Short mmCIF file of C-alpha atoms in Angstrom, two decimals:
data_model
loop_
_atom_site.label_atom_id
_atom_site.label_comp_id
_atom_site.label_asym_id
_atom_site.label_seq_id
_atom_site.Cartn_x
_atom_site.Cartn_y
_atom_site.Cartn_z
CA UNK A 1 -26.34 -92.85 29.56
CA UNK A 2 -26.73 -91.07 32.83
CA UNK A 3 -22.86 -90.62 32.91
CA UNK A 4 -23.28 -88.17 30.45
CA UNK A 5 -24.49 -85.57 31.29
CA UNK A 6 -22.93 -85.14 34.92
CA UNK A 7 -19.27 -84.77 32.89
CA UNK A 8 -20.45 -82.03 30.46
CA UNK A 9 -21.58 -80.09 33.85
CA UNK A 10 -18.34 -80.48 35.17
CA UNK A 11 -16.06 -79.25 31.61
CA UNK A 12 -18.61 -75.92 31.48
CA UNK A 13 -18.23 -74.88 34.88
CA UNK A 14 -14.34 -75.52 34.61
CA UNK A 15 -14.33 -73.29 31.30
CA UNK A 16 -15.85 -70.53 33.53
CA UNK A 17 -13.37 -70.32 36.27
CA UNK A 18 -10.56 -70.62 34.06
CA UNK A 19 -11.97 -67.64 32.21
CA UNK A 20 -12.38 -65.79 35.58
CA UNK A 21 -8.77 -66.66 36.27
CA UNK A 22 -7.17 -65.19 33.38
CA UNK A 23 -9.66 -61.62 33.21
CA UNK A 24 -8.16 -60.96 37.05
CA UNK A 25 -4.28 -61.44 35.79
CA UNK A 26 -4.38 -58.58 32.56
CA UNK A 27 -6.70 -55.80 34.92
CA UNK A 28 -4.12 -52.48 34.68
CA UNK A 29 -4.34 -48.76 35.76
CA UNK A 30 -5.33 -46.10 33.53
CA UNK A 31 -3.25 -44.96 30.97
CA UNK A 32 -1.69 -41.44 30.67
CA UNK A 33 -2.56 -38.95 28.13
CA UNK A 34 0.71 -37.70 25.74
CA UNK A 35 1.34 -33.84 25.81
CA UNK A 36 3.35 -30.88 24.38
CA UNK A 37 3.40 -27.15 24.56
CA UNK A 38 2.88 -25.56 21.08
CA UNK A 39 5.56 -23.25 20.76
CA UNK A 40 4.23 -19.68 19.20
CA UNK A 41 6.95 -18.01 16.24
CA UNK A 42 7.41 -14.69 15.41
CA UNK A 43 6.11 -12.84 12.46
CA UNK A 44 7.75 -12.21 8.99
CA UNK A 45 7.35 -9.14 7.36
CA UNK A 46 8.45 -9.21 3.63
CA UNK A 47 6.99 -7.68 0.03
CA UNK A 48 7.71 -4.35 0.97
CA UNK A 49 6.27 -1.84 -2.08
CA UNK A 50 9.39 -0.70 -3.81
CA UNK A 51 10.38 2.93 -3.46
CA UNK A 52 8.84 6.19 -5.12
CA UNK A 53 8.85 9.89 -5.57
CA UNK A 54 5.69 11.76 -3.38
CA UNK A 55 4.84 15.36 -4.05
CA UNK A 56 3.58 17.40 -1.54
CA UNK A 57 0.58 19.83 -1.96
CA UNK A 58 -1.01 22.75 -0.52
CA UNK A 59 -3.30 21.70 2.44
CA UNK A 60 -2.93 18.29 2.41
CA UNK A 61 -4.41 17.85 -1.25
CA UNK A 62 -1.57 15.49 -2.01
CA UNK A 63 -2.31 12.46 -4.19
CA UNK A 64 -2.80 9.75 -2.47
CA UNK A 65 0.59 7.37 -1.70
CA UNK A 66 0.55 3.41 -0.29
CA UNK A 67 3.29 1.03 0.67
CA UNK A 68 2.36 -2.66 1.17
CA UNK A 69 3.75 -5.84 3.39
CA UNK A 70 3.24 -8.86 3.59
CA UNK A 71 2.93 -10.12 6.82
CA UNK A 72 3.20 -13.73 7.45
CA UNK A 73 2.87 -16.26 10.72
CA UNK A 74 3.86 -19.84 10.96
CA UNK A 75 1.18 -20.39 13.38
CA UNK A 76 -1.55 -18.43 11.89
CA UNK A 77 -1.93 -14.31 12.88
CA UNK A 78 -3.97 -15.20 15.79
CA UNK A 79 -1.41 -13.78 18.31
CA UNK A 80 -0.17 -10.56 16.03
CA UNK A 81 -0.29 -7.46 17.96
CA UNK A 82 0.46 -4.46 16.08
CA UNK A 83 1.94 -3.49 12.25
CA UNK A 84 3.62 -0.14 12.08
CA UNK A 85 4.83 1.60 9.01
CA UNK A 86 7.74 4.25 9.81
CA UNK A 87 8.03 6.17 7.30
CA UNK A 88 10.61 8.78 7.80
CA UNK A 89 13.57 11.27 6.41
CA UNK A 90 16.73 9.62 6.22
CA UNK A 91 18.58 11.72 7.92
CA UNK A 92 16.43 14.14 9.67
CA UNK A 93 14.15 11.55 10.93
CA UNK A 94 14.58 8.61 13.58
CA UNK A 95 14.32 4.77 12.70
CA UNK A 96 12.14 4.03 15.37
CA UNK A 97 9.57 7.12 14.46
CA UNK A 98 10.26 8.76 18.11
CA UNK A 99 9.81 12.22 16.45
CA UNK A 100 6.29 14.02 16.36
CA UNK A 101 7.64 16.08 13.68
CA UNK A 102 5.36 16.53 10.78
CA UNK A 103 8.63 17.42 8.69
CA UNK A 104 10.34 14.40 9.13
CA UNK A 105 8.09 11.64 10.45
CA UNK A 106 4.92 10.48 9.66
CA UNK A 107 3.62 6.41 11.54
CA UNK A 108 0.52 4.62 11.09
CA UNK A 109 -0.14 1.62 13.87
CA UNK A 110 -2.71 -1.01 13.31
CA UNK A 111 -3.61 -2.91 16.27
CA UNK A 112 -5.41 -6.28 15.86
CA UNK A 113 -7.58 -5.80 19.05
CA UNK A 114 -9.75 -3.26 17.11
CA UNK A 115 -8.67 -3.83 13.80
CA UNK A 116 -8.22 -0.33 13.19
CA UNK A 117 -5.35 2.23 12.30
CA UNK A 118 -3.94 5.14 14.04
CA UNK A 119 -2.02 7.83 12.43
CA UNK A 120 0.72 9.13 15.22
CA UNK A 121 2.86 11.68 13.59
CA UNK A 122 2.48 14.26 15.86
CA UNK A 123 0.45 17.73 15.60
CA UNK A 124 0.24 17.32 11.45
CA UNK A 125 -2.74 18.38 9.73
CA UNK A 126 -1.69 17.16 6.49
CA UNK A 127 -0.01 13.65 7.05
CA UNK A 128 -3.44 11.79 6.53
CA UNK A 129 -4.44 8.17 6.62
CA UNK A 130 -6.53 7.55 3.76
CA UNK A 131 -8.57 4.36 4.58
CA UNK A 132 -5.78 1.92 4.97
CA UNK A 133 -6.75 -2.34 4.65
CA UNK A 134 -5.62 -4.50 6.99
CA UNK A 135 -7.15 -7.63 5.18
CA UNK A 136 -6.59 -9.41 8.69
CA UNK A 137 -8.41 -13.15 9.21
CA UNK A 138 -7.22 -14.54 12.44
CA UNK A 139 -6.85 -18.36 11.42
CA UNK A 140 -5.22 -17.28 8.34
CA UNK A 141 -1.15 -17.57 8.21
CA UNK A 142 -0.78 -14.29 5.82
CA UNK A 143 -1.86 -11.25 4.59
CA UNK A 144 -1.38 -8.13 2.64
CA UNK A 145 -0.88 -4.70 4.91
CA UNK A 146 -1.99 -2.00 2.44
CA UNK A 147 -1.26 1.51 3.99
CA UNK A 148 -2.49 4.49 2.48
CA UNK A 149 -1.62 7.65 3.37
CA UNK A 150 -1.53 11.86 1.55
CA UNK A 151 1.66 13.84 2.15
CA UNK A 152 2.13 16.59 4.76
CA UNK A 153 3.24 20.06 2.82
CA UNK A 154 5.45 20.37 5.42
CA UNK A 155 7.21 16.57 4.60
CA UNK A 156 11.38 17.72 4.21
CA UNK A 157 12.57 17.40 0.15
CA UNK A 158 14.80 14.40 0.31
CA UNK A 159 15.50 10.97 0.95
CA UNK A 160 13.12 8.91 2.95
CA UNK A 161 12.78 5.30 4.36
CA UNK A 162 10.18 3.33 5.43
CA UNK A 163 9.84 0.57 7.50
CA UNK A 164 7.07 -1.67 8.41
CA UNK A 165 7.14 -3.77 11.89
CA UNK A 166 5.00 -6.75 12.79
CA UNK A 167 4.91 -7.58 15.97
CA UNK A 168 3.74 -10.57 18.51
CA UNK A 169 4.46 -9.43 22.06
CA UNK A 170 5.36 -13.15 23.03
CA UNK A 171 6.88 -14.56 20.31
CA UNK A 172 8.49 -10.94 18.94
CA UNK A 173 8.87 -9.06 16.01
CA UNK A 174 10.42 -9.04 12.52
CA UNK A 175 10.60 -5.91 10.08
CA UNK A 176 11.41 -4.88 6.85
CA UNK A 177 12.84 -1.72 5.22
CA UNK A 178 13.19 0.31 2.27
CA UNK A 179 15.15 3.53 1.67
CA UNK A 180 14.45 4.38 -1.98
CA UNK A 181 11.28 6.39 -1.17
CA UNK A 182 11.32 10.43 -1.63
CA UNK A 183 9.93 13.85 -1.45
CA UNK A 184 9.85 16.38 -4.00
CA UNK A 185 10.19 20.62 -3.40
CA UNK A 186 7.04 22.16 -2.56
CA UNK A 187 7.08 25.64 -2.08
CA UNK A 188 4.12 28.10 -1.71
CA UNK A 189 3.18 31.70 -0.35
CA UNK A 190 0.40 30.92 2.26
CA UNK A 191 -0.45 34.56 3.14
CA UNK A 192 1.43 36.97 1.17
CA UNK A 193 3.50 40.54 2.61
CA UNK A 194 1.90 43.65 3.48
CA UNK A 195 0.94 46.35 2.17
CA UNK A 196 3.54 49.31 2.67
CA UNK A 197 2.81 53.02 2.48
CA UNK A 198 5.53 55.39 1.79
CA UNK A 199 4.09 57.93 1.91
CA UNK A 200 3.54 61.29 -0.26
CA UNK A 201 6.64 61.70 -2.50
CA UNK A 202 7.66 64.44 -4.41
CA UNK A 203 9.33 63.74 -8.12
CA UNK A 204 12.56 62.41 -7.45
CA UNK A 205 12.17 61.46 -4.18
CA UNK A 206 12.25 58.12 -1.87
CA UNK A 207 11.08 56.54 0.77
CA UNK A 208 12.06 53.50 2.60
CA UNK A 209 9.88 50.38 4.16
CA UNK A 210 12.14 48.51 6.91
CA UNK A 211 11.57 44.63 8.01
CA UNK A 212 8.98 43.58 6.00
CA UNK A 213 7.91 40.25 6.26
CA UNK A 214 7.83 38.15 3.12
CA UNK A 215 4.29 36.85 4.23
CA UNK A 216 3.65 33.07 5.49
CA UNK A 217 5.80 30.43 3.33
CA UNK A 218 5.66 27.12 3.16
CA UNK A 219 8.66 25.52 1.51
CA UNK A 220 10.53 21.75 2.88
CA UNK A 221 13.56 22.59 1.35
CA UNK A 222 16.18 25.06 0.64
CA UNK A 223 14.25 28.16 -1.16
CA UNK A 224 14.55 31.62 -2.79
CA UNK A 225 11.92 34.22 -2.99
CA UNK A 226 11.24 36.47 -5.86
CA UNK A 227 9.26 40.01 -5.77
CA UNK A 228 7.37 41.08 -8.64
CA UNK A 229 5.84 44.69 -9.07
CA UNK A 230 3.08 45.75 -11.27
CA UNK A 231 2.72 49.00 -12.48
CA UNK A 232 1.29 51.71 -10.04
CA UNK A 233 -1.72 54.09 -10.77
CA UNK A 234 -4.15 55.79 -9.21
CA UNK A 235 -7.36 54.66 -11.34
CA UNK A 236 -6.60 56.40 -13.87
CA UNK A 237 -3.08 57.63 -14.68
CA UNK A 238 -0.19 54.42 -14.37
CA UNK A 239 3.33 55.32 -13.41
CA UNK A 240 5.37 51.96 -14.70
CA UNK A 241 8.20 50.66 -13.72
CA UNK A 242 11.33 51.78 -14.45
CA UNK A 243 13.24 48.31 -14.21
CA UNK A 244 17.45 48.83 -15.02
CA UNK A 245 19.88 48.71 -11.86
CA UNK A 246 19.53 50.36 -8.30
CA UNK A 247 21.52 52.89 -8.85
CA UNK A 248 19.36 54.06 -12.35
CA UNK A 249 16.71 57.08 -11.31
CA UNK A 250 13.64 56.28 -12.72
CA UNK A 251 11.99 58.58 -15.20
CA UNK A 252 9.18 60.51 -15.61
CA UNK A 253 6.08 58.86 -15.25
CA UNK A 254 8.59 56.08 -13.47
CA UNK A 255 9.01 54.73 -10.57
CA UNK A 256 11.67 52.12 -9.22
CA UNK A 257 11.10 49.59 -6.16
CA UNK A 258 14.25 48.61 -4.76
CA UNK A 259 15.09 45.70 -2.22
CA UNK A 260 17.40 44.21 0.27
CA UNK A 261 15.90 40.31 1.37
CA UNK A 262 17.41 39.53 4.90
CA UNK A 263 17.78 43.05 6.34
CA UNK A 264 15.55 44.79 8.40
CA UNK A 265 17.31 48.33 7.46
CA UNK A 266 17.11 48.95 3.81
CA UNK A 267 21.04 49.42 2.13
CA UNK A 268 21.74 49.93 -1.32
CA UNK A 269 24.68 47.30 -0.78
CA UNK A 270 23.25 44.24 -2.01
CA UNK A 271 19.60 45.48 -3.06
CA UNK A 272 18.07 44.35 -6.64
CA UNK A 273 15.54 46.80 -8.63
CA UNK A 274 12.21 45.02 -8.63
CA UNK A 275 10.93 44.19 -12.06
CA UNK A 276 7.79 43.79 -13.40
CA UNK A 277 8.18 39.89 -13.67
CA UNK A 278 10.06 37.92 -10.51
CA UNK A 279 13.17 39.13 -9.28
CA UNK A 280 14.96 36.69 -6.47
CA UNK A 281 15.73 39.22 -3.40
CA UNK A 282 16.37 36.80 -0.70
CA UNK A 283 18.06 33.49 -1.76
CA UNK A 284 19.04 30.02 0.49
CA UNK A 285 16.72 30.53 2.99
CA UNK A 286 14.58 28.00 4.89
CA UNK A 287 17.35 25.45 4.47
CA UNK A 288 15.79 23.32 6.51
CA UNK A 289 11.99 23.76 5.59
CA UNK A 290 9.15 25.15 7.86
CA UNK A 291 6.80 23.82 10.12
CA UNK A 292 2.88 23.02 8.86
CA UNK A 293 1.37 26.81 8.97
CA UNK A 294 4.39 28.04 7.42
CA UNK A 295 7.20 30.60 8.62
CA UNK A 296 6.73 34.14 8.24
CA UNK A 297 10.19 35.49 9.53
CA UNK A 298 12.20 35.84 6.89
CA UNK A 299 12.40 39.85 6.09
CA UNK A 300 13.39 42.50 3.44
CA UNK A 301 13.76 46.36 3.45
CA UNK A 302 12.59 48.53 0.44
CA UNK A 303 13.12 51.72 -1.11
CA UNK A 304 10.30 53.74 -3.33
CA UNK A 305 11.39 56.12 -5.89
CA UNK A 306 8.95 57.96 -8.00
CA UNK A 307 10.35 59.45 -11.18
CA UNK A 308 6.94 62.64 -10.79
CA UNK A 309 5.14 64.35 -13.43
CA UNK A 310 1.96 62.52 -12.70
CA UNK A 311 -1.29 63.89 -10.93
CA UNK A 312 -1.30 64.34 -7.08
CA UNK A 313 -3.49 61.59 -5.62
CA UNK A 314 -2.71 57.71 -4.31
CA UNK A 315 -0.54 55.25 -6.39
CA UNK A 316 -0.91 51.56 -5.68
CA UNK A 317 0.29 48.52 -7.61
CA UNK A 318 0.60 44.85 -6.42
CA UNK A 319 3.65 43.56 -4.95
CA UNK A 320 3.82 39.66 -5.84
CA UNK A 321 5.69 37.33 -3.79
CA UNK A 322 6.50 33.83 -4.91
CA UNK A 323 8.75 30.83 -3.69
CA UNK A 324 10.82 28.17 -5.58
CA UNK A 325 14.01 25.81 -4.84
CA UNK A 326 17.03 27.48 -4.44
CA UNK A 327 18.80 27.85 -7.74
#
């Protein structure tokens, strides 16, 4: 009986420095932690709004025009920098929107750091960014570029393309372009010619009126300008107009306007008898359109005749000028 107890004492403190033993041989150093570098991808730029016609209008009261992307990131648009749309003449115009021309160019930039857009198209008045949506969420992986935009009156008739750029400046940039977009003629008078004063005439006689300038025109395409002369009077007696060819002398109570568009010396050769409704007098000019404010250096020379046998006193009659495409 006293046995015992002395042997269990023994077995339990043998279990315990057994169990010491074996904790000292499986003690190891720290592990070390796994890692990789997440690699960043460039942006996709795809969806591009298919092309249309635009129509310019007089100062900038164009409808309004928008061209959408969608913009797209692997690894969310955390790291996009910019979007452009170029949007630009096809053959007057550059790809890469270098030109500050408002006749050929027109670029809107948004920049994610203010989430904001920037029209750069150079000194236009009319090119106009009308409230264009980003709809940018930074943790998103896509979104919808929506840019809106009214057309310059100075925007060339023709062919344009657009393009619209995404970029990431580390991990690059993609595009995507479209070149069925266009512009329509737009022509207008923005100030129109002088007033000329020929002076007193006696029946039968003329007067001439050299370099006259057709007034301010705005046109973005190749134009021709027509004259139109109302009758002439003096309040209360009217001298119309005798219409017929240059070389026909008006009658009494007549008179005949007579023109020669390019010239700044007035010649028979090549003038065209004014009528009452438009008569073309300068034709294929501005080829190449005008600048926003217009051009005002295109020219004609005119001759007066009055046919007489009206009251002495003052004769005056509007002189319309009005532009259209070249026929």
């Amino acid at each position: 009986m006293g046995c015992g107890p002395r042997r269990r004492t023994w077995v339990g403190l043998t279990s315990v420095a057994l169990i010491a033993s074996v904790l000292t041989a499986v003690a190891v150093t720290p592990g070390q932690a796994d890692e990789f570098g997440q690699g960043n991808t460039a942006p996709v730029v795809s969806a591009l709004t298919a092309g249309f016609a635009m129509q310019p209008a007089a100062n900038g009261t164009s409808d309004t025009y928008q061209i959408n992307a969608e913009i797209t990131d692997a690894n969310t648009l955390l790291d996009l920098d910019t979007v452009t749309l170029c949007l630009y003449h096809t053959t007057q115009g550059t790809s890469t929107c270098s030109s500050t021309a408002a006749r050929n160019t027109m670029k809107i930039v948004w920049t994610q750091a203010t989430n904001a857009f920037a029209l750069t198209s150079g000194a236009s008045t009319y090119w106009a960014d009308q409230t264009s949506v980003s709809n940018y969420v930074a943790t998103n992986t896509a979104m919808v570029m929506n840019f809106k935009f009214k057309v310059s009156e100075a925007a060339l008739q023709g062919a344009w393309t657009a393009t619209v750029t995404a970029l990431d400046t580390s991990a690059g940039e993609d595009s995507a372009t479209n070149a069925d977009y266009s512009v329509a003629y737009y022509g207008a008078v923005d100030t129109n010619r002088v007033s000329q004063d020929y002076g007193t005439l006696a029946k039968d006689a003329s007067a001439t009126a050299q370099n006259i300038s057709h007034g301010t025109l705005q046109a973005n395409g190749a134009s021709d300008i027509y004259y139109a002369v109302a009758d002439l009077t003096d309040g209360t007696t009217t001298m119309t107009n005798a219409g017929g060819l240059v070389t026909a002398a008006p009658a009494v109570t007549e008179f005949a306007l007579d023109c020669l568009g390019g010239s700044a010396t007035y010649d028979n050769t090549g003038a065209v008898r004014i009528g009452a409704g438009a008569t073309e007098v300068h034709s294929n000019i501005l080829t190449g359109g005008v600048v926003e404010g217009g051009n005002n250096t295109n020219v004609a020379s005119c001759r007066l005749t009055s046919g007489g046998q009206v009251p002495a006193g003052p004769y005056a009659g509007a002189v319309t000028v009005t532009v259209g495409p070249e026929s």
